[in-house]
């Protein structure tokens, strides 16, 4: 097990951090939130074409970098630290992982290159009903929430069929697809509802669709934990800097014991979250049998830790932390939304207990 990043992985972090600092600072993030798409399409394509970070776990033969989940978690950390609105979790994580896991070579060849290049946006949805009629497969149902479902070009749908479950590729421009952008707590991550009414879709070849879903869920948990760790780090940095300059009753607030202890607790929690994340990302690459428990531990620890950090960050900033002008509340909203994105805390703990045989 390796909990320390290599020199190459640190170089990747530096490149992504510099790129985001130059192209996606806080003011730019707020500007993007007001656009129709809710993210910067030019930046997205540059992330794929110039940085190559959208296809880190895509094989080189399909236009990717052929790297691993540790590298992808490094990128997710930096995106979580900056809150850059993007479909990274939906497209470069969920959709890519489904295509990597199914047995359908043809669909991998069709979709992975444009996903890795940022030319196509994908996402994943669950809960549709699939049936064969009119010479092909048709999907029906209401699917929500779908991460980045409002901007996705293709949705990989896990659906019920007459012979069990299956995975389907759905073109969002197809007849019978209606998309509604949902009003979400976190403005930096769009969610949508998909209403499907006889939408034509293509079934993906796979021997065990449910095993694919389990694997994709575990890998998504690792990527989300990375975002949460990045957000914790940025909250710690922002709050520490504020405590050094904010004066109250003639003293900098960082000199008060209550503030010092709160920041020390935040730092300790962040360091623990980093270790949990590194182990989960390492397991994703090196020990797949260990991944389900490692991913579950990452969810159980990082989700509430990130929310506590964001909440403490707001409190330590005082009244200004609650205002729209300050970034602290953006981190708070992201942390709360991410905490429940893939299930409740009770769900996460029960799953971990089941995996451990408790």
mmCIF file of C-alpha atoms in Angstrom:
data_model
loop_
_atom_site.group_PDB
_atom_site.id
_atom_site.type_symbol
_atom_site.label_atom_id
_atom_site.label_comp_id
_atom_site.label_asym_id
_atom_site.label_seq_id
_atom_site.Cartn_x
_atom_site.Cartn_y
_atom_site.Cartn_z
ATOM 1 C CA UNK A 1 0.000 0.000 0.000
ATOM 2 C CA UNK A 2 1.309 3.460 -0.945
ATOM 3 C CA UNK A 3 -0.038 6.552 0.828
ATOM 4 C CA UNK A 4 2.455 9.077 -0.619
ATOM 5 C CA UNK A 5 2.221 10.418 -4.154
ATOM 6 C CA UNK A 6 5.106 9.803 -6.545
ATOM 7 C CA UNK A 7 7.036 12.610 -8.168
ATOM 8 C CA UNK A 8 5.048 12.218 -11.403
ATOM 9 C CA UNK A 9 1.768 12.368 -9.530
ATOM 10 C CA UNK A 10 2.915 15.517 -7.723
ATOM 11 C CA UNK A 11 3.878 16.994 -11.103
ATOM 12 C CA UNK A 12 0.374 16.232 -12.350
ATOM 13 C CA UNK A 13 -1.082 17.980 -9.313
ATOM 14 C CA UNK A 14 1.079 21.036 -9.927
ATOM 15 C CA UNK A 15 0.087 21.199 -13.607
ATOM 16 C CA UNK A 16 -3.635 20.948 -12.824
ATOM 17 C CA UNK A 17 -3.392 23.413 -9.940
ATOM 18 C CA UNK A 18 -1.557 25.972 -12.062
ATOM 19 C CA UNK A 19 -4.007 25.509 -14.935
ATOM 20 C CA UNK A 20 -7.026 26.035 -12.685
ATOM 21 C CA UNK A 21 -5.452 29.001 -10.899
ATOM 22 C CA UNK A 22 -4.820 30.654 -14.255
ATOM 23 C CA UNK A 23 -8.083 29.772 -15.998
ATOM 24 C CA UNK A 24 -10.676 29.190 -13.295
ATOM 25 C CA UNK A 25 -10.217 31.496 -10.343
ATOM 26 C CA UNK A 26 -13.079 32.298 -7.944
ATOM 27 C CA UNK A 27 -14.387 35.208 -10.036
ATOM 28 C CA UNK A 28 -14.450 33.061 -13.174
ATOM 29 C CA UNK A 29 -16.264 30.302 -11.261
ATOM 30 C CA UNK A 30 -19.024 32.727 -10.291
ATOM 31 C CA UNK A 31 -19.293 34.025 -13.852
ATOM 32 C CA UNK A 32 -19.672 30.488 -15.195
ATOM 33 C CA UNK A 33 -22.478 29.731 -12.751
ATOM 34 C CA UNK A 34 -24.622 32.331 -14.497
ATOM 35 C CA UNK A 35 -24.220 30.811 -17.977
ATOM 36 C CA UNK A 36 -26.796 28.569 -19.631
ATOM 37 C CA UNK A 37 -24.591 25.462 -19.474
ATOM 38 C CA UNK A 38 -23.316 26.164 -15.972
ATOM 39 C CA UNK A 39 -19.751 25.269 -16.948
ATOM 40 C CA UNK A 40 -17.011 26.510 -19.281
ATOM 41 C CA UNK A 41 -17.030 24.392 -22.460
ATOM 42 C CA UNK A 42 -13.758 25.891 -23.725
ATOM 43 C CA UNK A 43 -12.019 25.053 -20.454
ATOM 44 C CA UNK A 44 -13.513 21.561 -20.567
ATOM 45 C CA UNK A 45 -12.117 20.862 -24.039
ATOM 46 C CA UNK A 46 -8.718 22.227 -23.014
ATOM 47 C CA UNK A 47 -8.736 19.937 -19.986
ATOM 48 C CA UNK A 48 -9.192 17.030 -22.388
ATOM 49 C CA UNK A 49 -7.008 18.090 -25.313
ATOM 50 C CA UNK A 50 -4.170 19.959 -23.542
ATOM 51 C CA UNK A 51 -3.987 18.462 -20.052
ATOM 52 C CA UNK A 52 -5.344 15.019 -20.920
ATOM 53 C CA UNK A 53 -7.040 14.721 -17.534
ATOM 54 C CA UNK A 54 -10.441 13.575 -18.825
ATOM 55 C CA UNK A 55 -9.103 10.225 -19.968
ATOM 56 C CA UNK A 56 -6.642 9.363 -17.215
ATOM 57 C CA UNK A 57 -8.151 5.899 -16.703
ATOM 58 C CA UNK A 58 -8.862 5.396 -20.399
ATOM 59 C CA UNK A 59 -6.501 3.039 -22.233
ATOM 60 C CA UNK A 60 -4.079 4.667 -24.649
ATOM 61 C CA UNK A 61 -5.559 2.649 -27.535
ATOM 62 C CA UNK A 62 -8.806 4.546 -26.907
ATOM 63 C CA UNK A 63 -7.218 7.966 -26.735
ATOM 64 C CA UNK A 64 -6.604 8.087 -22.998
ATOM 65 C CA UNK A 65 -3.537 8.447 -20.804
ATOM 66 C CA UNK A 66 -3.519 4.859 -19.555
ATOM 67 C CA UNK A 67 -2.862 6.089 -16.018
ATOM 68 C CA UNK A 68 -4.735 5.067 -12.877
ATOM 69 C CA UNK A 69 -7.235 6.042 -10.245
ATOM 70 C CA UNK A 70 -4.603 7.630 -8.018
ATOM 71 C CA UNK A 71 -3.895 10.098 -10.809
ATOM 72 C CA UNK A 72 -7.611 10.698 -11.327
ATOM 73 C CA UNK A 73 -8.092 11.296 -7.619
ATOM 74 C CA UNK A 74 -5.341 13.928 -7.758
ATOM 75 C CA UNK A 75 -7.291 15.808 -10.434
ATOM 76 C CA UNK A 76 -10.571 15.407 -8.538
ATOM 77 C CA UNK A 77 -8.889 16.847 -5.432
ATOM 78 C CA UNK A 78 -7.873 19.970 -7.309
ATOM 79 C CA UNK A 79 -11.331 20.357 -8.839
ATOM 80 C CA UNK A 80 -12.861 19.998 -5.387
ATOM 81 C CA UNK A 81 -10.478 22.591 -3.994
ATOM 82 C CA UNK A 82 -11.444 25.170 -6.611
ATOM 83 C CA UNK A 83 -15.133 24.244 -7.024
ATOM 84 C CA UNK A 84 -14.786 24.603 -10.780
ATOM 85 C CA UNK A 85 -18.185 23.730 -12.273
ATOM 86 C CA UNK A 86 -17.652 20.855 -14.690
ATOM 87 C CA UNK A 87 -19.120 17.488 -15.664
ATOM 88 C CA UNK A 88 -15.912 15.720 -14.520
ATOM 89 C CA UNK A 89 -17.628 13.418 -12.002
ATOM 90 C CA UNK A 90 -20.343 12.479 -14.496
ATOM 91 C CA UNK A 91 -18.251 12.132 -17.637
ATOM 92 C CA UNK A 92 -14.619 11.383 -16.725
ATOM 93 C CA UNK A 93 -15.628 9.172 -13.796
ATOM 94 C CA UNK A 94 -19.088 7.576 -14.069
ATOM 95 C CA UNK A 95 -19.458 7.257 -17.840
ATOM 96 C CA UNK A 96 -15.838 6.264 -18.443
ATOM 97 C CA UNK A 97 -15.944 3.664 -15.685
ATOM 98 C CA UNK A 98 -19.087 2.039 -17.107
ATOM 99 C CA UNK A 99 -17.520 1.772 -20.543
ATOM 100 C CA UNK A 100 -14.303 0.379 -19.063
ATOM 101 C CA UNK A 101 -16.262 -2.242 -17.116
ATOM 102 C CA UNK A 102 -18.665 -3.609 -19.738
ATOM 103 C CA UNK A 103 -17.667 -6.239 -22.269
ATOM 104 C CA UNK A 104 -18.682 -4.150 -25.275
ATOM 105 C CA UNK A 105 -15.486 -3.342 -27.184
ATOM 106 C CA UNK A 106 -17.390 -1.612 -29.957
ATOM 107 C CA UNK A 107 -19.040 0.859 -27.598
ATOM 108 C CA UNK A 108 -15.713 1.558 -25.917
ATOM 109 C CA UNK A 109 -14.188 2.352 -29.294
ATOM 110 C CA UNK A 110 -17.144 4.569 -30.134
ATOM 111 C CA UNK A 111 -17.426 6.608 -26.959
ATOM 112 C CA UNK A 112 -14.158 6.599 -25.000
ATOM 113 C CA UNK A 113 -12.021 8.645 -27.448
ATOM 114 C CA UNK A 114 -14.444 11.614 -27.614
ATOM 115 C CA UNK A 115 -15.074 11.428 -23.851
ATOM 116 C CA UNK A 116 -11.324 11.519 -23.165
ATOM 117 C CA UNK A 117 -10.869 14.438 -25.559
ATOM 118 C CA UNK A 118 -13.679 16.487 -24.030
ATOM 119 C CA UNK A 119 -15.593 16.402 -27.318
ATOM 120 C CA UNK A 120 -18.446 14.444 -25.780
ATOM 121 C CA UNK A 121 -20.005 14.568 -22.320
ATOM 122 C CA UNK A 122 -21.387 11.462 -20.678
ATOM 123 C CA UNK A 123 -23.187 10.574 -17.503
ATOM 124 C CA UNK A 124 -24.915 7.639 -15.825
ATOM 125 C CA UNK A 125 -28.507 7.123 -14.688
ATOM 126 C CA UNK A 126 -30.447 4.346 -12.990
ATOM 127 C CA UNK A 127 -34.026 3.179 -12.738
ATOM 128 C CA UNK A 128 -35.410 2.977 -16.277
ATOM 129 C CA UNK A 129 -37.529 0.185 -17.725
ATOM 130 C CA UNK A 130 -36.260 -1.314 -20.986
ATOM 131 C CA UNK A 131 -38.199 -3.379 -23.509
ATOM 132 C CA UNK A 132 -37.713 -4.534 -27.089
ATOM 133 C CA UNK A 133 -40.239 -3.091 -29.499
ATOM 134 C CA UNK A 134 -40.367 -1.467 -32.924
ATOM 135 C CA UNK A 135 -37.158 -3.206 -33.923
ATOM 136 C CA UNK A 136 -34.955 -2.108 -31.037
ATOM 137 C CA UNK A 137 -34.660 -1.335 -27.351
ATOM 138 C CA UNK A 138 -36.834 1.414 -25.860
ATOM 139 C CA UNK A 139 -36.475 3.061 -22.451
ATOM 140 C CA UNK A 140 -39.203 4.472 -20.244
ATOM 141 C CA UNK A 141 -39.157 6.085 -16.827
ATOM 142 C CA UNK A 142 -38.302 9.166 -14.790
ATOM 143 C CA UNK A 143 -34.645 9.296 -13.717
ATOM 144 C CA UNK A 144 -33.433 11.771 -11.099
ATOM 145 C CA UNK A 145 -31.154 13.154 -9.982
ATOM 146 C CA UNK A 146 -28.777 12.692 -12.901
ATOM 147 C CA UNK A 147 -25.413 14.396 -12.443
ATOM 148 C CA UNK A 148 -24.776 16.775 -15.365
ATOM 149 C CA UNK A 149 -27.806 15.254 -17.078
ATOM 150 C CA UNK A 150 -28.701 18.659 -18.495
ATOM 151 C CA UNK A 151 -25.530 18.862 -20.617
ATOM 152 C CA UNK A 152 -24.691 15.214 -21.275
ATOM 153 C CA UNK A 153 -24.594 14.022 -24.882
ATOM 154 C CA UNK A 154 -24.872 10.361 -23.955
ATOM 155 C CA UNK A 155 -26.370 8.735 -20.873
ATOM 156 C CA UNK A 156 -25.413 5.212 -19.869
ATOM 157 C CA UNK A 157 -28.548 3.838 -18.268
ATOM 158 C CA UNK A 158 -28.770 0.883 -15.873
ATOM 159 C CA UNK A 159 -32.257 -0.422 -16.584
ATOM 160 C CA UNK A 160 -34.574 -3.294 -15.770
ATOM 161 C CA UNK A 161 -35.321 -5.619 -18.685
ATOM 162 C CA UNK A 162 -37.555 -8.682 -19.068
ATOM 163 C CA UNK A 163 -34.453 -10.857 -18.595
ATOM 164 C CA UNK A 164 -32.822 -9.011 -15.691
ATOM 165 C CA UNK A 165 -30.880 -5.766 -15.745
ATOM 166 C CA UNK A 166 -28.824 -4.256 -18.511
ATOM 167 C CA UNK A 167 -26.795 -1.227 -19.556
ATOM 168 C CA UNK A 168 -27.924 1.004 -22.394
ATOM 169 C CA UNK A 169 -26.413 3.936 -24.266
ATOM 170 C CA UNK A 170 -28.942 6.718 -24.740
ATOM 171 C CA UNK A 171 -28.422 9.641 -27.093
ATOM 172 C CA UNK A 172 -29.961 12.644 -25.329
ATOM 173 C CA UNK A 173 -31.072 14.131 -28.656
ATOM 174 C CA UNK A 174 -33.201 11.062 -29.377
ATOM 175 C CA UNK A 175 -36.966 11.286 -29.600
ATOM 176 C CA UNK A 176 -38.678 10.551 -26.292
ATOM 177 C CA UNK A 177 -36.012 12.187 -24.101
ATOM 178 C CA UNK A 178 -37.030 15.229 -22.079
ATOM 179 C CA UNK A 179 -34.522 16.896 -19.745
ATOM 180 C CA UNK A 180 -35.253 19.251 -16.861
ATOM 181 C CA UNK A 181 -32.537 21.049 -14.927
ATOM 182 C CA UNK A 182 -33.231 20.679 -11.214
ATOM 183 C CA UNK A 183 -32.897 23.463 -8.703
ATOM 184 C CA UNK A 184 -30.135 22.145 -6.473
ATOM 185 C CA UNK A 185 -28.543 23.422 -3.267
ATOM 186 C CA UNK A 186 -25.096 23.395 -4.826
ATOM 187 C CA UNK A 187 -24.901 25.775 -7.814
ATOM 188 C CA UNK A 188 -21.483 24.426 -8.818
ATOM 189 C CA UNK A 189 -22.793 20.960 -9.697
ATOM 190 C CA UNK A 190 -25.838 20.718 -11.971
ATOM 191 C CA UNK A 191 -28.419 17.959 -11.538
ATOM 192 C CA UNK A 192 -31.196 17.090 -13.949
ATOM 193 C CA UNK A 193 -34.273 14.924 -14.337
ATOM 194 C CA UNK A 194 -34.676 12.749 -17.413
ATOM 195 C CA UNK A 195 -38.151 11.751 -18.518
ATOM 196 C CA UNK A 196 -37.975 8.893 -21.000
ATOM 197 C CA UNK A 197 -40.920 7.884 -23.123
ATOM 198 C CA UNK A 198 -40.073 5.112 -25.558
ATOM 199 C CA UNK A 199 -36.585 6.536 -26.115
ATOM 200 C CA UNK A 200 -34.518 4.400 -28.460
ATOM 201 C CA UNK A 201 -31.282 3.123 -26.896
ATOM 202 C CA UNK A 202 -28.492 0.657 -27.659
ATOM 203 C CA UNK A 203 -27.870 -2.224 -25.296
ATOM 204 C CA UNK A 204 -24.260 -2.711 -24.161
ATOM 205 C CA UNK A 205 -22.832 -6.209 -24.080
ATOM 206 C CA UNK A 206 -21.961 -7.263 -20.563
ATOM 207 C CA UNK A 207 -22.087 -10.559 -18.742
ATOM 208 C CA UNK A 208 -22.972 -9.137 -15.314
ATOM 209 C CA UNK A 209 -24.635 -5.683 -15.394
ATOM 210 C CA UNK A 210 -25.053 -5.526 -11.623
ATOM 211 C CA UNK A 211 -21.360 -6.245 -11.034
ATOM 212 C CA UNK A 212 -20.561 -3.368 -13.376
ATOM 213 C CA UNK A 213 -22.775 -1.097 -11.322
ATOM 214 C CA UNK A 214 -21.103 -2.155 -8.060
ATOM 215 C CA UNK A 215 -17.664 -1.491 -9.497
ATOM 216 C CA UNK A 216 -18.709 1.892 -10.879
ATOM 217 C CA UNK A 217 -20.264 2.860 -7.539
ATOM 218 C CA UNK A 218 -17.039 2.024 -5.684
ATOM 219 C CA UNK A 219 -14.877 4.015 -8.080
ATOM 220 C CA UNK A 220 -17.285 6.950 -7.953
ATOM 221 C CA UNK A 221 -17.038 6.908 -4.156
ATOM 222 C CA UNK A 222 -13.257 7.251 -4.438
ATOM 223 C CA UNK A 223 -13.514 10.168 -6.870
ATOM 224 C CA UNK A 224 -16.094 11.932 -4.721
ATOM 225 C CA UNK A 225 -13.923 11.439 -1.621
ATOM 226 C CA UNK A 226 -11.078 13.083 -3.530
ATOM 227 C CA UNK A 227 -13.258 16.102 -4.267
ATOM 228 C CA UNK A 228 -14.194 16.270 -0.596
ATOM 229 C CA UNK A 229 -10.565 16.096 0.517
ATOM 230 C CA UNK A 230 -9.690 18.920 -1.878
ATOM 231 C CA UNK A 231 -12.522 21.024 -0.525
ATOM 232 C CA UNK A 232 -11.392 20.416 3.053
ATOM 233 C CA UNK A 233 -7.891 21.545 2.175
ATOM 234 C CA UNK A 234 -9.111 24.774 0.617
ATOM 235 C CA UNK A 235 -11.438 25.541 3.534
ATOM 236 C CA UNK A 236 -8.503 25.036 5.916
ATOM 237 C CA UNK A 237 -6.292 27.342 3.829
ATOM 238 C CA UNK A 238 -8.932 30.072 3.514
ATOM 239 C CA UNK A 239 -9.907 29.993 7.165
ATOM 240 C CA UNK A 240 -6.318 29.997 8.405
ATOM 241 C CA UNK A 241 -5.476 33.002 6.252
ATOM 242 C CA UNK A 242 -8.561 34.810 7.513
ATOM 243 C CA UNK A 243 -7.680 34.056 11.147
ATOM 244 C CA UNK A 244 -4.274 35.668 10.598
ATOM 245 C CA UNK A 245 -5.676 39.015 9.475
ATOM 246 C CA UNK A 246 -9.132 39.389 11.028
ATOM 247 C CA UNK A 247 -8.924 41.574 14.152
ATOM 248 C CA UNK A 248 -11.562 41.396 16.882
ATOM 249 C CA UNK A 249 -11.357 43.241 20.223
ATOM 250 C CA UNK A 250 -7.877 44.424 19.326
ATOM 251 C CA UNK A 251 -6.438 40.977 18.573
ATOM 252 C CA UNK A 252 -6.183 38.758 15.504
ATOM 253 C CA UNK A 253 -8.801 36.051 15.909
ATOM 254 C CA UNK A 254 -6.178 33.378 15.237
ATOM 255 C CA UNK A 255 -4.649 34.235 18.613
ATOM 256 C CA UNK A 256 -7.766 33.055 20.448
ATOM 257 C CA UNK A 257 -7.544 29.523 21.801
ATOM 258 C CA UNK A 258 -11.000 28.598 20.514
ATOM 259 C CA UNK A 259 -10.010 29.443 16.937
ATOM 260 C CA UNK A 260 -6.609 27.756 17.215
ATOM 261 C CA UNK A 261 -8.147 24.526 18.453
ATOM 262 C CA UNK A 262 -10.836 24.553 15.762
ATOM 263 C CA UNK A 263 -8.214 24.970 13.033
ATOM 264 C CA UNK A 264 -6.032 22.262 14.551
ATOM 265 C CA UNK A 265 -9.004 19.880 14.587
ATOM 266 C CA UNK A 266 -9.761 20.750 10.968
ATOM 267 C CA UNK A 267 -6.152 20.076 9.983
ATOM 268 C CA UNK A 268 -6.135 16.737 11.800
ATOM 269 C CA UNK A 269 -9.381 15.657 10.157
ATOM 270 C CA UNK A 270 -8.063 16.644 6.718
ATOM 271 C CA UNK A 271 -4.875 14.616 7.200
ATOM 272 C CA UNK A 272 -6.889 11.558 8.195
ATOM 273 C CA UNK A 273 -9.139 12.026 5.152
ATOM 274 C CA UNK A 274 -6.080 12.191 2.889
ATOM 275 C CA UNK A 275 -4.835 8.840 4.222
ATOM 276 C CA UNK A 276 -8.245 7.211 3.768
ATOM 277 C CA UNK A 277 -8.443 8.551 0.219
ATOM 278 C CA UNK A 278 -4.922 7.452 -0.737
ATOM 279 C CA UNK A 279 -5.657 3.915 0.440
ATOM 280 C CA UNK A 280 -8.916 3.744 -1.515
ATOM 281 C CA UNK A 281 -7.307 5.089 -4.694
ATOM 282 C CA UNK A 282 -4.396 2.677 -4.307
ATOM 283 C CA UNK A 283 -6.849 -0.227 -3.889
ATOM 284 C CA UNK A 284 -8.673 0.815 -7.071
ATOM 285 C CA UNK A 285 -5.453 0.373 -9.024
ATOM 286 C CA UNK A 286 -3.627 -2.393 -7.193
ATOM 287 C CA UNK A 287 -6.073 -4.495 -5.161
ATOM 288 C CA UNK A 288 -9.607 -4.656 -6.624
ATOM 289 C CA UNK A 289 -10.679 -7.173 -3.977
ATOM 290 C CA UNK A 290 -9.930 -4.562 -1.297
ATOM 291 C CA UNK A 291 -11.687 -1.754 -3.161
ATOM 292 C CA UNK A 292 -15.289 -2.235 -1.916
ATOM 293 C CA UNK A 293 -14.289 -1.870 1.752
ATOM 294 C CA UNK A 294 -11.728 0.859 1.056
ATOM 295 C CA UNK A 295 -14.274 2.855 -0.959
ATOM 296 C CA UNK A 296 -16.923 2.385 1.729
ATOM 297 C CA UNK A 297 -14.517 3.580 4.417
ATOM 298 C CA UNK A 298 -13.696 6.621 2.279
ATOM 299 C CA UNK A 299 -17.397 7.457 2.009
ATOM 300 C CA UNK A 300 -18.073 6.919 5.706
ATOM 301 C CA UNK A 301 -15.152 9.127 6.764
ATOM 302 C CA UNK A 302 -14.771 11.807 4.107
ATOM 303 C CA UNK A 303 -18.404 12.820 3.570
ATOM 304 C CA UNK A 304 -19.173 13.946 7.151
ATOM 305 C CA UNK A 305 -15.616 15.221 7.670
ATOM 306 C CA UNK A 306 -15.895 17.492 4.632
ATOM 307 C CA UNK A 307 -19.229 18.840 5.780
ATOM 308 C CA UNK A 308 -17.964 19.530 9.310
ATOM 309 C CA UNK A 309 -14.947 21.337 7.853
ATOM 310 C CA UNK A 310 -17.129 23.473 5.587
ATOM 311 C CA UNK A 311 -19.547 24.267 8.418
ATOM 312 C CA UNK A 312 -16.700 25.217 10.749
ATOM 313 C CA UNK A 313 -15.206 27.345 7.983
ATOM 314 C CA UNK A 314 -18.426 29.336 7.715
ATOM 315 C CA UNK A 315 -18.643 29.816 11.481
ATOM 316 C CA UNK A 316 -14.986 30.878 11.825
ATOM 317 C CA UNK A 317 -15.454 33.473 9.092
ATOM 318 C CA UNK A 318 -18.264 35.029 11.106
ATOM 319 C CA UNK A 319 -21.061 36.898 9.366
ATOM 320 C CA UNK A 320 -19.137 37.362 6.127
ATOM 321 C CA UNK A 321 -19.015 33.587 5.649
ATOM 322 C CA UNK A 322 -22.781 33.472 5.168
ATOM 323 C CA UNK A 323 -22.861 36.043 2.373
ATOM 324 C CA UNK A 324 -23.040 35.335 -1.351
ATOM 325 C CA UNK A 325 -19.902 37.433 -1.837
ATOM 326 C CA UNK A 326 -17.783 34.990 0.166
ATOM 327 C CA UNK A 327 -16.705 31.559 -1.062
ATOM 328 C CA UNK A 328 -17.147 29.855 2.325
ATOM 329 C CA UNK A 329 -20.817 29.200 1.755
ATOM 330 C CA UNK A 330 -20.124 27.726 -1.696
ATOM 331 C CA UNK A 331 -17.905 25.132 -0.035
ATOM 332 C CA UNK A 332 -20.655 24.563 2.539
ATOM 333 C CA UNK A 333 -23.253 23.889 -0.175
ATOM 334 C CA UNK A 334 -20.919 21.615 -2.128
ATOM 335 C CA UNK A 335 -20.034 19.649 1.025
ATOM 336 C CA UNK A 336 -23.673 19.171 2.030
ATOM 337 C CA UNK A 337 -24.748 18.110 -1.474
ATOM 338 C CA UNK A 338 -21.819 15.727 -1.867
ATOM 339 C CA UNK A 339 -22.540 14.250 1.565
ATOM 340 C CA UNK A 340 -25.864 12.876 0.314
ATOM 341 C CA UNK A 341 -25.126 12.517 -3.404
ATOM 342 C CA UNK A 342 -24.690 8.740 -3.332
ATOM 343 C CA UNK A 343 -26.856 7.958 -0.318
ATOM 344 C CA UNK A 344 -27.368 8.851 3.304
ATOM 345 C CA UNK A 345 -24.859 8.409 6.113
ATOM 346 C CA UNK A 346 -26.976 5.536 7.435
ATOM 347 C CA UNK A 347 -26.825 3.821 4.024
ATOM 348 C CA UNK A 348 -23.053 4.212 3.906
ATOM 349 C CA UNK A 349 -22.532 2.798 7.400
ATOM 350 C CA UNK A 350 -24.863 -0.148 6.784
ATOM 351 C CA UNK A 351 -23.044 -1.013 3.565
ATOM 352 C CA UNK A 352 -19.658 -0.883 5.286
ATOM 353 C CA UNK A 353 -20.977 -3.101 8.086
ATOM 354 C CA UNK A 354 -22.294 -5.606 5.541
ATOM 355 C CA UNK A 355 -18.988 -5.667 3.686
ATOM 356 C CA UNK A 356 -17.109 -6.265 6.943
ATOM 357 C CA UNK A 357 -19.547 -8.952 8.036
ATOM 358 C CA UNK A 358 -20.523 -7.060 11.170
#
